[in-house]
CSV table of C-alpha atoms in Angstrom, one decimal:
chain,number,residue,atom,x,y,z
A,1,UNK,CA,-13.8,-9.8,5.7
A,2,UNK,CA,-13.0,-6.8,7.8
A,3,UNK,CA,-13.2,-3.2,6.4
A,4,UNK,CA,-11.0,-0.4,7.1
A,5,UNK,CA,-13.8,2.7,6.4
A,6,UNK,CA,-12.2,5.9,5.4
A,7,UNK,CA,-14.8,9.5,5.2
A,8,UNK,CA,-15.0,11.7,2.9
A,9,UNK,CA,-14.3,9.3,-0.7
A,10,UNK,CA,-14.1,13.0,-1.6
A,11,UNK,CA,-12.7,16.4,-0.5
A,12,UNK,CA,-12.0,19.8,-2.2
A,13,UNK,CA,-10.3,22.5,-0.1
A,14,UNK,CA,-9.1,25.6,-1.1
A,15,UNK,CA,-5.0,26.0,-0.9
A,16,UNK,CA,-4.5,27.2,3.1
A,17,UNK,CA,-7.4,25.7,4.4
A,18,UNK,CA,-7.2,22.8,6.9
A,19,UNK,CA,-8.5,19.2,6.7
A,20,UNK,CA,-9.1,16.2,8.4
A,21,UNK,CA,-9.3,13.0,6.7
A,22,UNK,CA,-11.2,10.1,8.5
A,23,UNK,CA,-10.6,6.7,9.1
A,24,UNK,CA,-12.1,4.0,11.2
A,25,UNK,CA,-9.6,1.2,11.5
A,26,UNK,CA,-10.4,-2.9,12.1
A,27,UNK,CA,-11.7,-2.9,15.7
A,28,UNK,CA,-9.0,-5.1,17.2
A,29,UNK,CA,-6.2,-3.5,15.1
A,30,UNK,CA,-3.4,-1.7,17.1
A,31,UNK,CA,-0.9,-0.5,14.3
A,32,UNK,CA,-2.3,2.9,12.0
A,33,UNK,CA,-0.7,4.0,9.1
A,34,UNK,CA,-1.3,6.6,6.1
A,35,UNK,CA,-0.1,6.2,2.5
A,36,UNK,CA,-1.1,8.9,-0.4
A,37,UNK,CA,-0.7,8.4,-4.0
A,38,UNK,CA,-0.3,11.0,-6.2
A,39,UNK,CA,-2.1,10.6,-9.8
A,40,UNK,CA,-0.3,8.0,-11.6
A,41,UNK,CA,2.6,8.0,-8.9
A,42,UNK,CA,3.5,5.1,-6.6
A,43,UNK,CA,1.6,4.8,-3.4
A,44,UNK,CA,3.8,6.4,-0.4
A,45,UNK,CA,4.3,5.8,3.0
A,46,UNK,CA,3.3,8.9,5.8
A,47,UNK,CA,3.2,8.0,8.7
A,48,UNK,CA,2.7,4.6,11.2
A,49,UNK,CA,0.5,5.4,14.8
A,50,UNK,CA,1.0,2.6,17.6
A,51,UNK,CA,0.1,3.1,21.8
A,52,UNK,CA,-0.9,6.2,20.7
A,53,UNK,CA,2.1,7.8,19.4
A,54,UNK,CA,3.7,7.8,16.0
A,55,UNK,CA,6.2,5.4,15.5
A,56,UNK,CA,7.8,6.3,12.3
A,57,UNK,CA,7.1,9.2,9.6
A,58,UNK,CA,8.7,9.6,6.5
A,59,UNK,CA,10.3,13.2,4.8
A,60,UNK,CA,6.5,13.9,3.7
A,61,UNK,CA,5.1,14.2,6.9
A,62,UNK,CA,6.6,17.4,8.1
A,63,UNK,CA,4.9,20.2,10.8
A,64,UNK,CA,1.9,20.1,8.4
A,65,UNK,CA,0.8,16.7,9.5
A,66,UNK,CA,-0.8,15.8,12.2
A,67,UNK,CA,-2.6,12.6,13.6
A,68,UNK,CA,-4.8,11.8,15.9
A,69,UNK,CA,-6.7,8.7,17.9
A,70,UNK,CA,-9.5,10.7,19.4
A,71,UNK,CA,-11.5,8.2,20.4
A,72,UNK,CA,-11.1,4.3,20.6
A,73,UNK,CA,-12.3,3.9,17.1
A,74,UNK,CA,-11.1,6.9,14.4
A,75,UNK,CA,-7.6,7.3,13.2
A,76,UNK,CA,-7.2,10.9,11.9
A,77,UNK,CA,-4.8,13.1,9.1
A,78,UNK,CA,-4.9,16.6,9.7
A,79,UNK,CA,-3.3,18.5,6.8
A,80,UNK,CA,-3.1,22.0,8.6
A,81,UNK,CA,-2.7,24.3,5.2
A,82,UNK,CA,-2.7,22.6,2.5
A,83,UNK,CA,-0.9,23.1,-0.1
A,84,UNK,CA,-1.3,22.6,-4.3
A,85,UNK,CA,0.5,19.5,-3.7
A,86,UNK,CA,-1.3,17.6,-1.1
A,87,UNK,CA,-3.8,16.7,-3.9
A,88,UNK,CA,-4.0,13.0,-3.8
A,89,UNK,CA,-5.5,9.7,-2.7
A,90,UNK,CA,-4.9,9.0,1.2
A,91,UNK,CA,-5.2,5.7,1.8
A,92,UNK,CA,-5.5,4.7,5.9
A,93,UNK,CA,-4.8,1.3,7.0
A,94,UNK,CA,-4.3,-0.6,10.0
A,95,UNK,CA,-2.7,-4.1,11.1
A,96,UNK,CA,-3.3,-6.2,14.1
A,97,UNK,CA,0.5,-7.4,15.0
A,98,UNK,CA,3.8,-6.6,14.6
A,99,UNK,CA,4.5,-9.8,12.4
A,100,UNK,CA,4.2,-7.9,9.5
A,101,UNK,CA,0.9,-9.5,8.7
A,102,UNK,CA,-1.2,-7.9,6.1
A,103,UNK,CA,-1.9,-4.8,5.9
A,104,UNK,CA,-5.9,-3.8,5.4
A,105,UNK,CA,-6.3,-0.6,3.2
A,106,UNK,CA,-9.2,1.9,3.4
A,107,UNK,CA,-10.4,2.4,-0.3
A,108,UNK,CA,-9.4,6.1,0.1
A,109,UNK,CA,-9.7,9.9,0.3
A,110,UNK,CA,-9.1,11.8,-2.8
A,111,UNK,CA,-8.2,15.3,-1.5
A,112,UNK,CA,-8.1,18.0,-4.4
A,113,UNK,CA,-6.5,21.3,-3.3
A,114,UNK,CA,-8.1,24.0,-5.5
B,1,UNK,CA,17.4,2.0,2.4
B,2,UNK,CA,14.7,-0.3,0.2
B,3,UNK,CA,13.6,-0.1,-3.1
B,4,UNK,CA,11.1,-2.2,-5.4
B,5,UNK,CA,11.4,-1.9,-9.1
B,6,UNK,CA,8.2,-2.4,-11.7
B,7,UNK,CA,10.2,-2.3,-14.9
B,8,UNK,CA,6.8,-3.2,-16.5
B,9,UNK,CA,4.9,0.2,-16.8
B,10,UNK,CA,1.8,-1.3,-19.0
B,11,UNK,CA,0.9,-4.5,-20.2
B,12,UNK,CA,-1.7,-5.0,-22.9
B,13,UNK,CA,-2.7,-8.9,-23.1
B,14,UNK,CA,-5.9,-10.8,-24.5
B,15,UNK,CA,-8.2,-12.4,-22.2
B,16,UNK,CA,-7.1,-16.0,-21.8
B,17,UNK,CA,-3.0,-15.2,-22.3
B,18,UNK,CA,-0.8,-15.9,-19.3
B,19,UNK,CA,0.7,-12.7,-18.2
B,20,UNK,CA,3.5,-12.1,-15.9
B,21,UNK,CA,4.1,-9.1,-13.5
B,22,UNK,CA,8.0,-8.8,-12.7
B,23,UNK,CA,9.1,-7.2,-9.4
B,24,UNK,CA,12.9,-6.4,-8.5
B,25,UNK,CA,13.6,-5.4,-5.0
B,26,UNK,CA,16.5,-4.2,-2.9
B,27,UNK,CA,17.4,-4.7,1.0
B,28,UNK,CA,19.7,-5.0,3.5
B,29,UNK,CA,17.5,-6.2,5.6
B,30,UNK,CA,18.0,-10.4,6.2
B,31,UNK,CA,14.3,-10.3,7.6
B,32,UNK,CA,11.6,-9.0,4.9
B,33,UNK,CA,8.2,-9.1,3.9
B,34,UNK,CA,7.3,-8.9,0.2
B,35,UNK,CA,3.9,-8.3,-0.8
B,36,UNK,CA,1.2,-8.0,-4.1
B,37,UNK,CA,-1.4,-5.5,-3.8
B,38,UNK,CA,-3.9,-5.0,-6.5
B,39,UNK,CA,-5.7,-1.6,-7.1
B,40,UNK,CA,-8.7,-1.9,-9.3
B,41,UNK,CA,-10.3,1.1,-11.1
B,42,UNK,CA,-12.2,2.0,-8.0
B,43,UNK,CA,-8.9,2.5,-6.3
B,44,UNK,CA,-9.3,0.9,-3.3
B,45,UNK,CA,-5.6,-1.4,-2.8
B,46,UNK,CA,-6.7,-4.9,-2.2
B,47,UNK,CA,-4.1,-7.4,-0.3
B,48,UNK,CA,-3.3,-10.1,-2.5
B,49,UNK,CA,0.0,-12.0,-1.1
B,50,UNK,CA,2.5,-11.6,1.5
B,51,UNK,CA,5.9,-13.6,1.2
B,52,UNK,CA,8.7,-13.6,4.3
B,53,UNK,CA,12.8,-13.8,2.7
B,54,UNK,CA,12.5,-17.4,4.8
B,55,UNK,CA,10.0,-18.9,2.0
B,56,UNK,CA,11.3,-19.3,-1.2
B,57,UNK,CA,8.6,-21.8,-2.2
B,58,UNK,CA,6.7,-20.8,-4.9
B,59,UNK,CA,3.0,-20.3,-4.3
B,60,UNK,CA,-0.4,-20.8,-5.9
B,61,UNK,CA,-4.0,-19.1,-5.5
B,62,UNK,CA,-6.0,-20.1,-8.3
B,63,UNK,CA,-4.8,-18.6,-11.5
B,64,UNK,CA,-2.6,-16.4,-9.1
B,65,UNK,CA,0.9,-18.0,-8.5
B,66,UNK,CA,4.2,-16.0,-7.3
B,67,UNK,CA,7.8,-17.1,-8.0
B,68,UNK,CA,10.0,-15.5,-4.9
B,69,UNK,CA,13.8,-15.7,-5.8
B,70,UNK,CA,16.2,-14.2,-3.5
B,71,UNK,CA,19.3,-15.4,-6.0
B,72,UNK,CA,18.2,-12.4,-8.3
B,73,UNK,CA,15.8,-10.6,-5.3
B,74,UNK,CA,12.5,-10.8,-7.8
B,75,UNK,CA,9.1,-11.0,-6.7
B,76,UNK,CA,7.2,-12.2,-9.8
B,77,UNK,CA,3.8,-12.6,-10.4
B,78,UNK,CA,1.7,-14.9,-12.9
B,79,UNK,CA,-1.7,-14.6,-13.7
B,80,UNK,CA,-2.8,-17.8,-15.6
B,81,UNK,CA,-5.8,-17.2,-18.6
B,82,UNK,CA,-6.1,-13.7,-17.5
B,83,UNK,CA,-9.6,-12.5,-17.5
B,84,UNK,CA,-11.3,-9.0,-18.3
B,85,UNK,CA,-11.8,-8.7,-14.4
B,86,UNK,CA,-8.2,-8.9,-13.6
B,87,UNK,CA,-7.4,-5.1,-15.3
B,88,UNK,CA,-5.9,-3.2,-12.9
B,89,UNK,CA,-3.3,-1.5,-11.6
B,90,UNK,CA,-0.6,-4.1,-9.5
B,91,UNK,CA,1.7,-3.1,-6.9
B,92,UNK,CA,4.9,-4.9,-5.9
B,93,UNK,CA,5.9,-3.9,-2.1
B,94,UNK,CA,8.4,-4.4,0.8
B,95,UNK,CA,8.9,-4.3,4.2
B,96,UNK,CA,11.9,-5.0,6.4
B,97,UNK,CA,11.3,-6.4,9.9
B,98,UNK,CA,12.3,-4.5,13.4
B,99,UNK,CA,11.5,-1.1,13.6
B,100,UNK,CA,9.7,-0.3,10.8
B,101,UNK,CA,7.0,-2.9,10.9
B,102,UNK,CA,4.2,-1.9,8.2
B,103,UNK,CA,5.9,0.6,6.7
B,104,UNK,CA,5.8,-0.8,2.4
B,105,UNK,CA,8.0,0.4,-0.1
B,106,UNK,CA,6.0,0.1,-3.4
B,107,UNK,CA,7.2,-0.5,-6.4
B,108,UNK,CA,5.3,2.4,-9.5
B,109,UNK,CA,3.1,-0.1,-10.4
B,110,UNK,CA,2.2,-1.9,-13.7
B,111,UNK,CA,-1.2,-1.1,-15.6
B,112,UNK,CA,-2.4,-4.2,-16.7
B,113,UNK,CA,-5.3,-4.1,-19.4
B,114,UNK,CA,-6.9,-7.6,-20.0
B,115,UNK,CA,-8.8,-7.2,-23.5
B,116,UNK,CA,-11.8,-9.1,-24.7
């Protein structure tokens, strides 16, 4: 089966300092989204990225967040300073219509702001 | 707005019991999608079902089934002679139609522990 591949598995940052978490969506997908999960929380929606423009964000993603299709393949999260509370598990996936079809998750970026 | 309830925070069975997963979920939405996602220790969220509010038939996968009731909006899920393997973390979820395609509301979750 297809594999949505998200880089790092692992990133530590110090609070302030910007990152940018990775993900390389199922080649023929059009829809991108990001979910995080806080330890032992539910798994949140961010943000959903179609035709190159976001398409719907929730109260999380505020001026902080940023993302990005650089290229025809990578989806990107910029956190631009992060804060103590950004630590979590971001979870990238993508889906290839708008009939609410499945949804393929990444396994994950666990970001730990230091 | 949507919500999904997990009143189940941990379950604790022995390998072989039947064990069922409850899910609660509210919508105004008459279009929805509900869905099963599975997170194992290595915390990757693996896609297990996904159920439109036009379907009420029940459904089967193996030792997976899912009982969809819109009379009392649950979601169940039954995992038949549970096995060691199926320990993980489950995830009820919804999504309403139009606009907001893709974006899931998940429920907290319920830690299932399958012992030997």
């Amino acid at each position: 089966e297809p594999e949505v591949t998200q880089t790092p598995s692992h990133q530590v940052t110090q609070m302030g300092q910007e990152v940018i978490l990775r993900c390389v969506p199922i080649s023929n997908h059009l829809y991108f989204y990001w979910y995080r999960q806080i330890l032992g929380q539910k798994v949140e929606f961010l943000v959903s990225f179609y035709n190159n423009e976001i398409s719907e964000k929730s109260e999380i993603f505020d001026d902080q967040f940023s993302v990005e299709r650089p290229d025809g393949s990578n989806f990107t999260l910029k956190i631009r300073s992060t804060k103590l509370e950004d630590s979590a598990m971001y979870f990238c996936a993508s889906g290839g219509s708008r009939t609410n079809e499945k949804l393929f998750f990444g396994s994950g970026t666990q970001l730990s702001v230091l | 707005a949507q919500k999904v309830t997990q009143a189940q925070t941990e379950i604790s069975v022995v390998e072989k019991e039947d064990v069922t997963l409850d899910c609660v979920y509210e919508t105004r939405d008459t279009t929805y999608y509900l869905f099963w996602y599975k997170q194992p220790p290595s915390g990757e969220l693996v896609f297990l079902i996904r159920r439109n509010s036009f379907d009420e038939q029940n459904e089967i996968s193996g030792r997976y089934s899912w009982n969809f009731q819109k009379s009392t909006s649950s979601f169940n899920f039954t995992i038949t002679a549970s096995q060691v393997v199926d320990s993980a973390v489950y995830f009820c979820a919804l999504n309403a139609g139009g606009t907001s395609y893709g974006k899931l509301t998940f429920g907290q979750g319920t830690i299932l522990t399958v012992h030997p």
